[in-house]
mmCIF file of C-alpha atoms and ligand atoms in Angstrom:
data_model
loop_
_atom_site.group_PDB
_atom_site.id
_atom_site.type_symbol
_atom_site.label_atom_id
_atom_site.label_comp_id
_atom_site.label_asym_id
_atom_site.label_seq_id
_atom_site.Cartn_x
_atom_site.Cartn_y
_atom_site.Cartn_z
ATOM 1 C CA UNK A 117 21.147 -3.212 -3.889
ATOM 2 C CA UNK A 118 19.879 -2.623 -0.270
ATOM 3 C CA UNK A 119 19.477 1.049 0.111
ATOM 4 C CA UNK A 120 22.782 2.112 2.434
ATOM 5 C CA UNK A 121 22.289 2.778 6.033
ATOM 6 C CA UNK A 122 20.215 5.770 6.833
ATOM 7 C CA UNK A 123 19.039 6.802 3.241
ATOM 8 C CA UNK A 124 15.957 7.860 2.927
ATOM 9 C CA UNK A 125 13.651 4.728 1.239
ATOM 10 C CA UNK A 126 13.206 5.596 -2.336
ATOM 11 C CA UNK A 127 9.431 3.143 -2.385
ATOM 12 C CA UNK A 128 8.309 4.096 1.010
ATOM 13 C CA UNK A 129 6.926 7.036 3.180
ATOM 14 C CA UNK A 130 7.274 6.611 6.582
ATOM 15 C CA UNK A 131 6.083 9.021 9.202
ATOM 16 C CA UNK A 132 6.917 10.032 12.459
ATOM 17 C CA UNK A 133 5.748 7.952 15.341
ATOM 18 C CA UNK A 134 2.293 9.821 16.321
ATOM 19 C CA UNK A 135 0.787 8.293 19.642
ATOM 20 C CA UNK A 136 2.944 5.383 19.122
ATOM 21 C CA UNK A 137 1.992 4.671 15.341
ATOM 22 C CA UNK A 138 3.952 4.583 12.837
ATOM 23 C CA UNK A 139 2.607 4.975 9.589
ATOM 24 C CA UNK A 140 4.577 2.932 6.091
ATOM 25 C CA UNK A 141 3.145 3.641 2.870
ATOM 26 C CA UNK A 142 3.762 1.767 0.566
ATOM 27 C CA UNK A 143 4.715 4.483 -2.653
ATOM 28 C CA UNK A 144 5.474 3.326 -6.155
ATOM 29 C CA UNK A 145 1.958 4.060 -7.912
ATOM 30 C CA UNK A 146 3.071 4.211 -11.566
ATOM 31 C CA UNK A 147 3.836 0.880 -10.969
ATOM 32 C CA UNK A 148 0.846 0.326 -9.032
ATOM 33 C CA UNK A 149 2.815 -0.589 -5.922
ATOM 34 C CA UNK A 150 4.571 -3.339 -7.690
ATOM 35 C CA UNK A 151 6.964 -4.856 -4.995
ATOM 36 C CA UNK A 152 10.331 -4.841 -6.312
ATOM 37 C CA UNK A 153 13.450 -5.985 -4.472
ATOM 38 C CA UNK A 154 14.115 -2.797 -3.306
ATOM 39 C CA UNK A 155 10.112 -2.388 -2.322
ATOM 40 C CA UNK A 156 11.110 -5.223 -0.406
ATOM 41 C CA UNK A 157 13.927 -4.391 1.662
ATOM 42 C CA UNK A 158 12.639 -1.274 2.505
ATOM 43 C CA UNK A 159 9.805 -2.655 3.590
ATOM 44 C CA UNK A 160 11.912 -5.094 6.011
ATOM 45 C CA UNK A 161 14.369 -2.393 7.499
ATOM 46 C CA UNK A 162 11.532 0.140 8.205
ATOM 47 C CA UNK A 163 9.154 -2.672 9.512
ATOM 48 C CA UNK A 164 11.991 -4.364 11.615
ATOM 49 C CA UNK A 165 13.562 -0.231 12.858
ATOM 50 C CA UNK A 166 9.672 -0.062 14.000
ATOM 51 C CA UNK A 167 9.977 -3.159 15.834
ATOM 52 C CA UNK A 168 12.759 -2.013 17.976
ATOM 53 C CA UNK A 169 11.697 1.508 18.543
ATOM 54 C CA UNK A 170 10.275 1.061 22.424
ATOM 55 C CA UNK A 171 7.969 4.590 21.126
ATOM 56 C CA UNK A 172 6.522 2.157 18.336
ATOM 57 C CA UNK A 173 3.293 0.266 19.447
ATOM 58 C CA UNK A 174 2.078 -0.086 16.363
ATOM 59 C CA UNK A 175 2.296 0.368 12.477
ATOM 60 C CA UNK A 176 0.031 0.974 10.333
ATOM 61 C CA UNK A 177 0.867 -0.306 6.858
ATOM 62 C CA UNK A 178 -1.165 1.114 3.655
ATOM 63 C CA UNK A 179 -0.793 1.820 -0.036
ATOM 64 C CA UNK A 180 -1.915 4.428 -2.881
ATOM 65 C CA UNK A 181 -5.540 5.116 -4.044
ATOM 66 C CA UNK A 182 -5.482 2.378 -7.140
ATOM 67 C CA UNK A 183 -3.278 -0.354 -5.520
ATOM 68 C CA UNK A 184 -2.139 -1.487 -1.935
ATOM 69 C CA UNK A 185 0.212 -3.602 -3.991
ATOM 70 C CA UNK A 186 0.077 -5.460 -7.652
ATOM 71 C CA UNK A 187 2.572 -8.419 -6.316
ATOM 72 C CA UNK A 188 5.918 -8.798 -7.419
ATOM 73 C CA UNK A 189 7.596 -6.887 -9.725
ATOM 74 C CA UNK A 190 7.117 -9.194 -12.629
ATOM 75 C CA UNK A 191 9.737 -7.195 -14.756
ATOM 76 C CA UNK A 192 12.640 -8.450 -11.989
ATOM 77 C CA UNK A 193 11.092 -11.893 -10.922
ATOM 78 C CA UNK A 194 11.319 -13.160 -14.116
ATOM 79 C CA UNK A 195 14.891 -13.283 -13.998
ATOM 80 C CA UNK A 196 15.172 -15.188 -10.713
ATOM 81 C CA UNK A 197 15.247 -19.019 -10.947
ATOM 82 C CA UNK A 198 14.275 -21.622 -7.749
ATOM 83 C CA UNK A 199 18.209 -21.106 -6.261
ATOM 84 C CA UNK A 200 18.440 -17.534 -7.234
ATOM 85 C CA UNK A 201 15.358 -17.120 -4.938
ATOM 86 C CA UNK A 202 16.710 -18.812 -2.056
ATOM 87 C CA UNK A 203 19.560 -16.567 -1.536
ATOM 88 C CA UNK A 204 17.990 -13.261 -2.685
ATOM 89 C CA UNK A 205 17.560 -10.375 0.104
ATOM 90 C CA UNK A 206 14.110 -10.380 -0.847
ATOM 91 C CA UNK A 207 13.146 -13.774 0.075
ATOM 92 C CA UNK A 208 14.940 -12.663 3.653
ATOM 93 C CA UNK A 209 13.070 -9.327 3.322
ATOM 94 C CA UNK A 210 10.092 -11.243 3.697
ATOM 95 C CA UNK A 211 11.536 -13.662 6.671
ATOM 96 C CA UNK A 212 12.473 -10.112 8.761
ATOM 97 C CA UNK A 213 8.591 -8.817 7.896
ATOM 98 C CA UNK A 214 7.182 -11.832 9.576
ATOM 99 C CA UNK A 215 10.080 -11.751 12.605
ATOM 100 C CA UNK A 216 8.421 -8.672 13.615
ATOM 101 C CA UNK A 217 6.914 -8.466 17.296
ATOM 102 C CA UNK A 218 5.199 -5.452 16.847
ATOM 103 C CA UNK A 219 1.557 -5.248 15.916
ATOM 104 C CA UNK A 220 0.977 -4.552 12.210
ATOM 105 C CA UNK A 221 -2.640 -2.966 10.904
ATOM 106 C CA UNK A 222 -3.127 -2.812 7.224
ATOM 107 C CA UNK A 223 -5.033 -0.243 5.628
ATOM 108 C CA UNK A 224 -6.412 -1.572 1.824
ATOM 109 C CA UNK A 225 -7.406 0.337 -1.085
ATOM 110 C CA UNK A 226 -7.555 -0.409 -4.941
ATOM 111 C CA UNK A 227 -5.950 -3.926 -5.722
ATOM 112 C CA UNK A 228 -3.672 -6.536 -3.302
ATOM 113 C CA UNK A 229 -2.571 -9.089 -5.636
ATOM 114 C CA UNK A 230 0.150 -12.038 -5.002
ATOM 115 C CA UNK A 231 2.527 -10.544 -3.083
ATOM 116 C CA UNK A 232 0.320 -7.444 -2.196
ATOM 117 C CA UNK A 233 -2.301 -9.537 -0.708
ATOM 118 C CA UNK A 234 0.374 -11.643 1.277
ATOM 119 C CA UNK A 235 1.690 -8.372 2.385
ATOM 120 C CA UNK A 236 -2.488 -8.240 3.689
ATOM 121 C CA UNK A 237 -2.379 -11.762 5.311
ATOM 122 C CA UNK A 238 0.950 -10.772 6.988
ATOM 123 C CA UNK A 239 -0.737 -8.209 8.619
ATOM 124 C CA UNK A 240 -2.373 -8.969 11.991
ATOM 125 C CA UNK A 241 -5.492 -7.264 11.373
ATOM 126 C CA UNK A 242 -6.730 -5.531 7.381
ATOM 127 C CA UNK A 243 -9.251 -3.004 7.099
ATOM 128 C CA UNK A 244 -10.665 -2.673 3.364
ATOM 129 C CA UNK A 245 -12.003 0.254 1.939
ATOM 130 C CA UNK A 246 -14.872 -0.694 -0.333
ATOM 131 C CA UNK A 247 -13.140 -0.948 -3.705
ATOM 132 C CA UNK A 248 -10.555 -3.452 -2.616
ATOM 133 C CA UNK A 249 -9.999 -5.976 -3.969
ATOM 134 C CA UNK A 250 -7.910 -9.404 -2.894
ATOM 135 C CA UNK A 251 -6.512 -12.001 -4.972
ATOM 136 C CA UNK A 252 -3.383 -14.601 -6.125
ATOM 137 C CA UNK A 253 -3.238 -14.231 -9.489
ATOM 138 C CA UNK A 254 0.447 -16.117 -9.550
ATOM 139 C CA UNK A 255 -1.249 -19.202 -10.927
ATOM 140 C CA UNK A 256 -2.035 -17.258 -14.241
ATOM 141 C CA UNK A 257 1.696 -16.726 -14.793
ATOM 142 C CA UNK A 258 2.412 -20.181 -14.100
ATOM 143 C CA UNK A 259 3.474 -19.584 -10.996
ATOM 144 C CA UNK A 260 1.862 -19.603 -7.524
ATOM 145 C CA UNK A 261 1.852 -18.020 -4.200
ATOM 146 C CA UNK A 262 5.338 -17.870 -2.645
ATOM 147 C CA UNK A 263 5.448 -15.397 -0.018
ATOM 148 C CA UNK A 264 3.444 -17.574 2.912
ATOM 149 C CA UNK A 265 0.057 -16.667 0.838
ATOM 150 C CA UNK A 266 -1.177 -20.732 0.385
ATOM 151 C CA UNK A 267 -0.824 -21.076 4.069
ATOM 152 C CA UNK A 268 -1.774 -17.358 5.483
ATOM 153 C CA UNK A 269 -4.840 -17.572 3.014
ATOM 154 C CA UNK A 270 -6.096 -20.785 4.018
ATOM 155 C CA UNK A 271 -5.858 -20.183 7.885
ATOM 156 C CA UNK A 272 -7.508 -16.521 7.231
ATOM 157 C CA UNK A 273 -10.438 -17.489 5.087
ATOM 158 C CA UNK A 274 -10.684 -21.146 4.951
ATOM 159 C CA UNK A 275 -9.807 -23.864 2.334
ATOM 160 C CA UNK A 276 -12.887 -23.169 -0.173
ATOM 161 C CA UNK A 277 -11.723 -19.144 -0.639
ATOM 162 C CA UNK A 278 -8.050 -20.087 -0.250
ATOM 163 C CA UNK A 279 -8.664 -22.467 -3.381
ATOM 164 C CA UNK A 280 -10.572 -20.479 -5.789
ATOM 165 C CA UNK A 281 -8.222 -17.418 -5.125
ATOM 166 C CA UNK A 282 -4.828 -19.650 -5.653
ATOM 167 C CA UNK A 283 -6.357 -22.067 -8.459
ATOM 168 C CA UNK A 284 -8.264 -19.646 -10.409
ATOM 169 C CA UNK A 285 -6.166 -16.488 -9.925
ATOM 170 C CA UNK A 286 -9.657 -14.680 -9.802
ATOM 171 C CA UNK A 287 -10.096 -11.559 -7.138
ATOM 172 C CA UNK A 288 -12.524 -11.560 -4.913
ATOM 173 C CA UNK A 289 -13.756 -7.931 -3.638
ATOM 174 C CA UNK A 290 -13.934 -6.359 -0.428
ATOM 175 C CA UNK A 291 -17.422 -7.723 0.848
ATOM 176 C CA UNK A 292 -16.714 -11.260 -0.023
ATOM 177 C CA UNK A 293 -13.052 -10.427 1.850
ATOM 178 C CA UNK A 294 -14.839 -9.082 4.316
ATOM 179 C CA UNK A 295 -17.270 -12.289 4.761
ATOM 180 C CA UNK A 296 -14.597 -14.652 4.665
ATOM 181 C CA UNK A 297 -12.464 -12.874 7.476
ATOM 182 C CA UNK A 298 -9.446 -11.862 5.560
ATOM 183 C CA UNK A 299 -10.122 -8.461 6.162
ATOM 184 C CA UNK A 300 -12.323 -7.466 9.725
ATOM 185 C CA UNK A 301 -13.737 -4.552 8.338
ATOM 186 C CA UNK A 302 -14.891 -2.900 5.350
ATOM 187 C CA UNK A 303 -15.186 0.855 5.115
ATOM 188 C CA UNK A 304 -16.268 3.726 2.873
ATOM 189 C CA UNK A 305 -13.733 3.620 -0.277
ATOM 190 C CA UNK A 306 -10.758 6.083 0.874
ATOM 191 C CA UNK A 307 -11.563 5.467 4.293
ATOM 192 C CA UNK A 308 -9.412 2.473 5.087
ATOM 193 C CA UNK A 309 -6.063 4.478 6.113
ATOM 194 C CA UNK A 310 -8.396 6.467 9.068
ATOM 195 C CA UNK A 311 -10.083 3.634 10.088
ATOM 196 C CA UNK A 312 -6.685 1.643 10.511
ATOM 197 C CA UNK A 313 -5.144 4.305 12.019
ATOM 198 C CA UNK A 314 -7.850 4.930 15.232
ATOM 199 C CA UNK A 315 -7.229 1.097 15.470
ATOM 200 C CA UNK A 316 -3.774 1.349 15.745
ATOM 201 C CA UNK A 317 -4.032 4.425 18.140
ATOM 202 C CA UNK A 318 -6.288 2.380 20.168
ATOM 203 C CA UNK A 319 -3.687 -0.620 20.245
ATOM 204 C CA UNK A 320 -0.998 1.928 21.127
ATOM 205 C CA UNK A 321 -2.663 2.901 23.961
ATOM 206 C CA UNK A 322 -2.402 -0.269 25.345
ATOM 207 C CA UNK A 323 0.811 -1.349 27.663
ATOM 208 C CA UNK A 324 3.477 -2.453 24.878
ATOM 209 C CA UNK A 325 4.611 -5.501 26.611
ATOM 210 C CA UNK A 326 0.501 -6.797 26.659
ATOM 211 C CA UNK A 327 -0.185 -6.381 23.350
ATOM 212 C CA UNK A 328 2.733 -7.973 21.951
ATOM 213 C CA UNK A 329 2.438 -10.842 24.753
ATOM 214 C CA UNK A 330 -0.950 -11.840 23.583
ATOM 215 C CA UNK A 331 0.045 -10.826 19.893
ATOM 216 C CA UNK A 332 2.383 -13.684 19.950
ATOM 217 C CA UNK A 333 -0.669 -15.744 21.375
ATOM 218 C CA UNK A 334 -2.756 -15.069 18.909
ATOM 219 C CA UNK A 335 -0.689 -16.233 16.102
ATOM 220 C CA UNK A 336 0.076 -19.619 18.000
ATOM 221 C CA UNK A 337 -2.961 -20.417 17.348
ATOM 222 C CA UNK A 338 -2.352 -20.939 13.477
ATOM 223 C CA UNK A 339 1.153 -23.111 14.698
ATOM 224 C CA UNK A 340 0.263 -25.052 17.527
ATOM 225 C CA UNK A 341 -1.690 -28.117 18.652
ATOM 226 C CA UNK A 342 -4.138 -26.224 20.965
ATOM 227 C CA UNK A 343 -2.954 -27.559 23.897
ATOM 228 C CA UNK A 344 -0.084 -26.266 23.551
ATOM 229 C CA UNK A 345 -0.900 -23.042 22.415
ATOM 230 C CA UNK A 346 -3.131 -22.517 25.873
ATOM 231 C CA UNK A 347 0.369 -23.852 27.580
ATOM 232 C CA UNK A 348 2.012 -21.099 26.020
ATOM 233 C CA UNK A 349 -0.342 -18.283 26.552
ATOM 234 C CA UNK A 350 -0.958 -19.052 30.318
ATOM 235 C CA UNK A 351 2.995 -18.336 30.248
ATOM 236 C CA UNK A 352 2.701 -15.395 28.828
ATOM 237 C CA UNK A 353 -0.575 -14.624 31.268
ATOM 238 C CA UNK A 354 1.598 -15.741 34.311
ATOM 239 C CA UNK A 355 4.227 -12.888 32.949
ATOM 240 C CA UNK A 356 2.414 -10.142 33.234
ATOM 241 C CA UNK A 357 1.077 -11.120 35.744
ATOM 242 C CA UNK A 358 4.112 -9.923 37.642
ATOM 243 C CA UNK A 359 4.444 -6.524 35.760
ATOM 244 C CA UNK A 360 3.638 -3.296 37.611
ATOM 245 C CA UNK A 361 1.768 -1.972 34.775
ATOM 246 C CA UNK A 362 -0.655 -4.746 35.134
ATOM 247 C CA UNK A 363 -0.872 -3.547 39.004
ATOM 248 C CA UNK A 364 -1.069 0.089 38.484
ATOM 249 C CA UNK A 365 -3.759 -0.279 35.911
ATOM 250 C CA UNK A 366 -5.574 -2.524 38.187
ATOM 251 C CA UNK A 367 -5.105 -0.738 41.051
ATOM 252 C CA UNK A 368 -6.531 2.230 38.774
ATOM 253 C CA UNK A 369 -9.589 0.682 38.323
ATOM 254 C CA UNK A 370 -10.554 0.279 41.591
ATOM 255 C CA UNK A 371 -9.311 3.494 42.912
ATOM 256 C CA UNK A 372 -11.041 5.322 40.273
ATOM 257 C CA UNK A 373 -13.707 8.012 41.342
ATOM 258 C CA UNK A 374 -17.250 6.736 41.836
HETATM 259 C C1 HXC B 54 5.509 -5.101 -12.556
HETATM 260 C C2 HXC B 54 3.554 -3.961 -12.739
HETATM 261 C C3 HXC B 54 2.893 -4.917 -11.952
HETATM 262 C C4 HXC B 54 3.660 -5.999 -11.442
HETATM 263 C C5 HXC B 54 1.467 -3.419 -12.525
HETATM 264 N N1 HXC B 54 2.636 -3.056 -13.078
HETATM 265 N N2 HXC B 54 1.604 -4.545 -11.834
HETATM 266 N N3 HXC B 54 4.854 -4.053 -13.053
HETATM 267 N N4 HXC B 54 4.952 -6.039 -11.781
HETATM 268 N N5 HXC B 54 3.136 -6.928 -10.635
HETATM 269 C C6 HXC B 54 2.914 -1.886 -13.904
HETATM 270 C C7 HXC B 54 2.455 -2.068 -15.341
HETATM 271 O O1 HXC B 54 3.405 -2.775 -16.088
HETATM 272 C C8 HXC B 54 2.319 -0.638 -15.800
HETATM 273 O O2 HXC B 54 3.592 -0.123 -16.101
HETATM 274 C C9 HXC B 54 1.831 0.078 -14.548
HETATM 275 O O3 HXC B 54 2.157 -0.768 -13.462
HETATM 276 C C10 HXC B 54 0.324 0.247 -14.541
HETATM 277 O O4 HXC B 54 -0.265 -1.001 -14.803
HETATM 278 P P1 HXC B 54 -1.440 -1.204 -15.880
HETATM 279 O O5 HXC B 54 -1.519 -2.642 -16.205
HETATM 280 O O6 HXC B 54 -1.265 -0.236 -17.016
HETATM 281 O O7 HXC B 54 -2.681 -0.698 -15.000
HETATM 282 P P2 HXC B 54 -4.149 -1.312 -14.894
HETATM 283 O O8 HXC B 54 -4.761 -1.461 -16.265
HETATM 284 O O9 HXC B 54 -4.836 -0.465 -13.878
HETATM 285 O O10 HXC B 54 -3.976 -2.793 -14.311
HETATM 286 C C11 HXC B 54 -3.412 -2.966 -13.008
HETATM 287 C C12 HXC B 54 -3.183 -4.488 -12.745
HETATM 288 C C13 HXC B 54 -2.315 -5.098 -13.858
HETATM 289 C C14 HXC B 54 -4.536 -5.203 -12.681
HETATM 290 C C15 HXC B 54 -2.504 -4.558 -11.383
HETATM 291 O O11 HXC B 54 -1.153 -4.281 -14.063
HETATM 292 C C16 HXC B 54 -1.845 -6.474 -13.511
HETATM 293 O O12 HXC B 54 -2.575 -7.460 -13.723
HETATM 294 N N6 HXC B 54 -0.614 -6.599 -13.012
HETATM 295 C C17 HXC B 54 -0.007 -7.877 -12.691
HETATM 296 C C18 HXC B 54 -0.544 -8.398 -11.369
HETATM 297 C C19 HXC B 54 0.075 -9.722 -10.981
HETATM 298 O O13 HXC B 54 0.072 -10.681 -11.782
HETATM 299 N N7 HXC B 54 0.606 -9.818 -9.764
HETATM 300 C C20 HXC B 54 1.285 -11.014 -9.263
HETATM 301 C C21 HXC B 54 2.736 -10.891 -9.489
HETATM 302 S S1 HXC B 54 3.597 -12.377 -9.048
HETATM 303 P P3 HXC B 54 3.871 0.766 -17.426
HETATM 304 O O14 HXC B 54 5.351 0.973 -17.395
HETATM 305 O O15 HXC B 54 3.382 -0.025 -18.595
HETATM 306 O O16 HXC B 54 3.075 2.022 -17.171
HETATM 307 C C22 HXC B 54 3.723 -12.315 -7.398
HETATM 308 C C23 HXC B 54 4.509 -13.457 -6.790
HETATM 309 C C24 HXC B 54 4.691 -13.244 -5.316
HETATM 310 O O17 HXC B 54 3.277 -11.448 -6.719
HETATM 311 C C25 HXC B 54 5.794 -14.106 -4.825
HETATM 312 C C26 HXC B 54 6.242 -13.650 -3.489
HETATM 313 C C27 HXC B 54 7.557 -14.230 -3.098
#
């Protein structure tokens, strides 16, 4: 059942916005973060009530000490079947996630796995404290990825990584994450929620309508023939363009004290 409106999220932590971050932890660690449906949903209202917050310029998304997230809730997915999937909240959950305009920095510790490392890849940018560790285990259960992870993976950190994580359901740690560009930084184990937090202060302090602009750009790039990705960002360009924030931050510049 979706939690009713207004309750307080029984997996989650969310904290006030803080310099335009708002911080969702992920918080079921005797189950090691396993995502259940209500995981889920949570996840998708809080994400999606971030989204339309105009004092929200960014969230930071992070997990416990031993796990980001262990994937699905294997207990409850076993009882879904194909059609039972299509019409379960959760498989919208994930649709809403993804809908989001708003930037989204994850902060990694202790295991992503399946749906915990798609969670990763639907981040826009992962930082990985040094014990992480990455992988799509799904094929062990006779399953496979199912949350956007065969595409997501493959676009983040190339065919040859994408393969052995989704065919041999072996993880791969936070240095080789790190070298294949899943993640853009690895940091001192228990470090990662910090690091991804100055980050996301530092994208907050940009002008909101910017960063989600070129946001949007950005992840053209895995949709779109280039050209017309490059059509679509000079659009966007040409936008704000016209906005006075772009003026009065020029303007700023060179008005500023020498
Ligand atoms: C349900 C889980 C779980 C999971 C851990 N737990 N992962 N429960 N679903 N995915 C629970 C365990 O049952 C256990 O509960 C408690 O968390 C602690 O786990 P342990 O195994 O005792 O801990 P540890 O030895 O540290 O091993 C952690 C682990 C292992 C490596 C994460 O639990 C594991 O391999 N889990 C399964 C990971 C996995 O296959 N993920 C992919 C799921 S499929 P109790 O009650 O015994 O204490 C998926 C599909 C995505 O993600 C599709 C998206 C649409």
């Amino acid at each position: 059942m979706p939690p009713s409106a207004g309750a307080a999220p029984a997996d989650l932590r969310i904290s006030a916005v803080d310099d335009g971050v708002v911080t969702i932890t992920i918080a079921r660690p005797e189950a090691r973060n396993a995502l259940r449906h209500q995981t889920m949903i949570e996840l998708a209202d809080a994400i999606t009530a971030a989204d339309r917050d105009e004092a929200v310029r960014c969230i930071v998304l992070a997990g416990g000490e031993k796990a980001f997230a262990a994937g699905a809730d294997i207990a409850e997915m076993i009882a879904l079947d194909g059609p039972a999937l299509e019409q379960h909240p959760r498989t919208e959950a994930w649709r809403r996630i993804w809908a989001s305009g708003c930037p989204m920095v994850a902060a990694v510790e202790g295991l992503a796995l399946g749906g915990g490392c798609e969670l990763v890849l639907s981040c826009d940018i992962a930082i990985a404290g040094s014990g992480a560790r990455f992988g799509q285990p799904e094929i062990t259960l006779g399953w496979m990825p199912g949350a956007g992870g065969t595409q997501r993976l493959a676009r983040s950190a190339g065919k040859s990584v994408a393969m052995q994580l989704v065919l041999t359901g072996d993880p791969i740690d936070a240095a080789a994450a790190l070298r294949s560009g899943m993640v853009s930084e690895m940091v001192a184990a228990g470090d990662a929620l910090a690091r991804a937090t100055a980050i996301a202060r530092r994208i907050a302090s940009q002008p909101r309508a910017a960063t989600r602009l070129a946001r949007h750009a950005v992840l053209l790039a895995f949709e779109t023939p280039l050209a017309d990705g490059v059509q679509a960002e000079q659009a966007s360009f040409r936008a704000l363009a016209s906005s006075d924030e772009r003026h009065r931050r020029m303007r700023a510049f060179l008005e500023r004290p020498r």
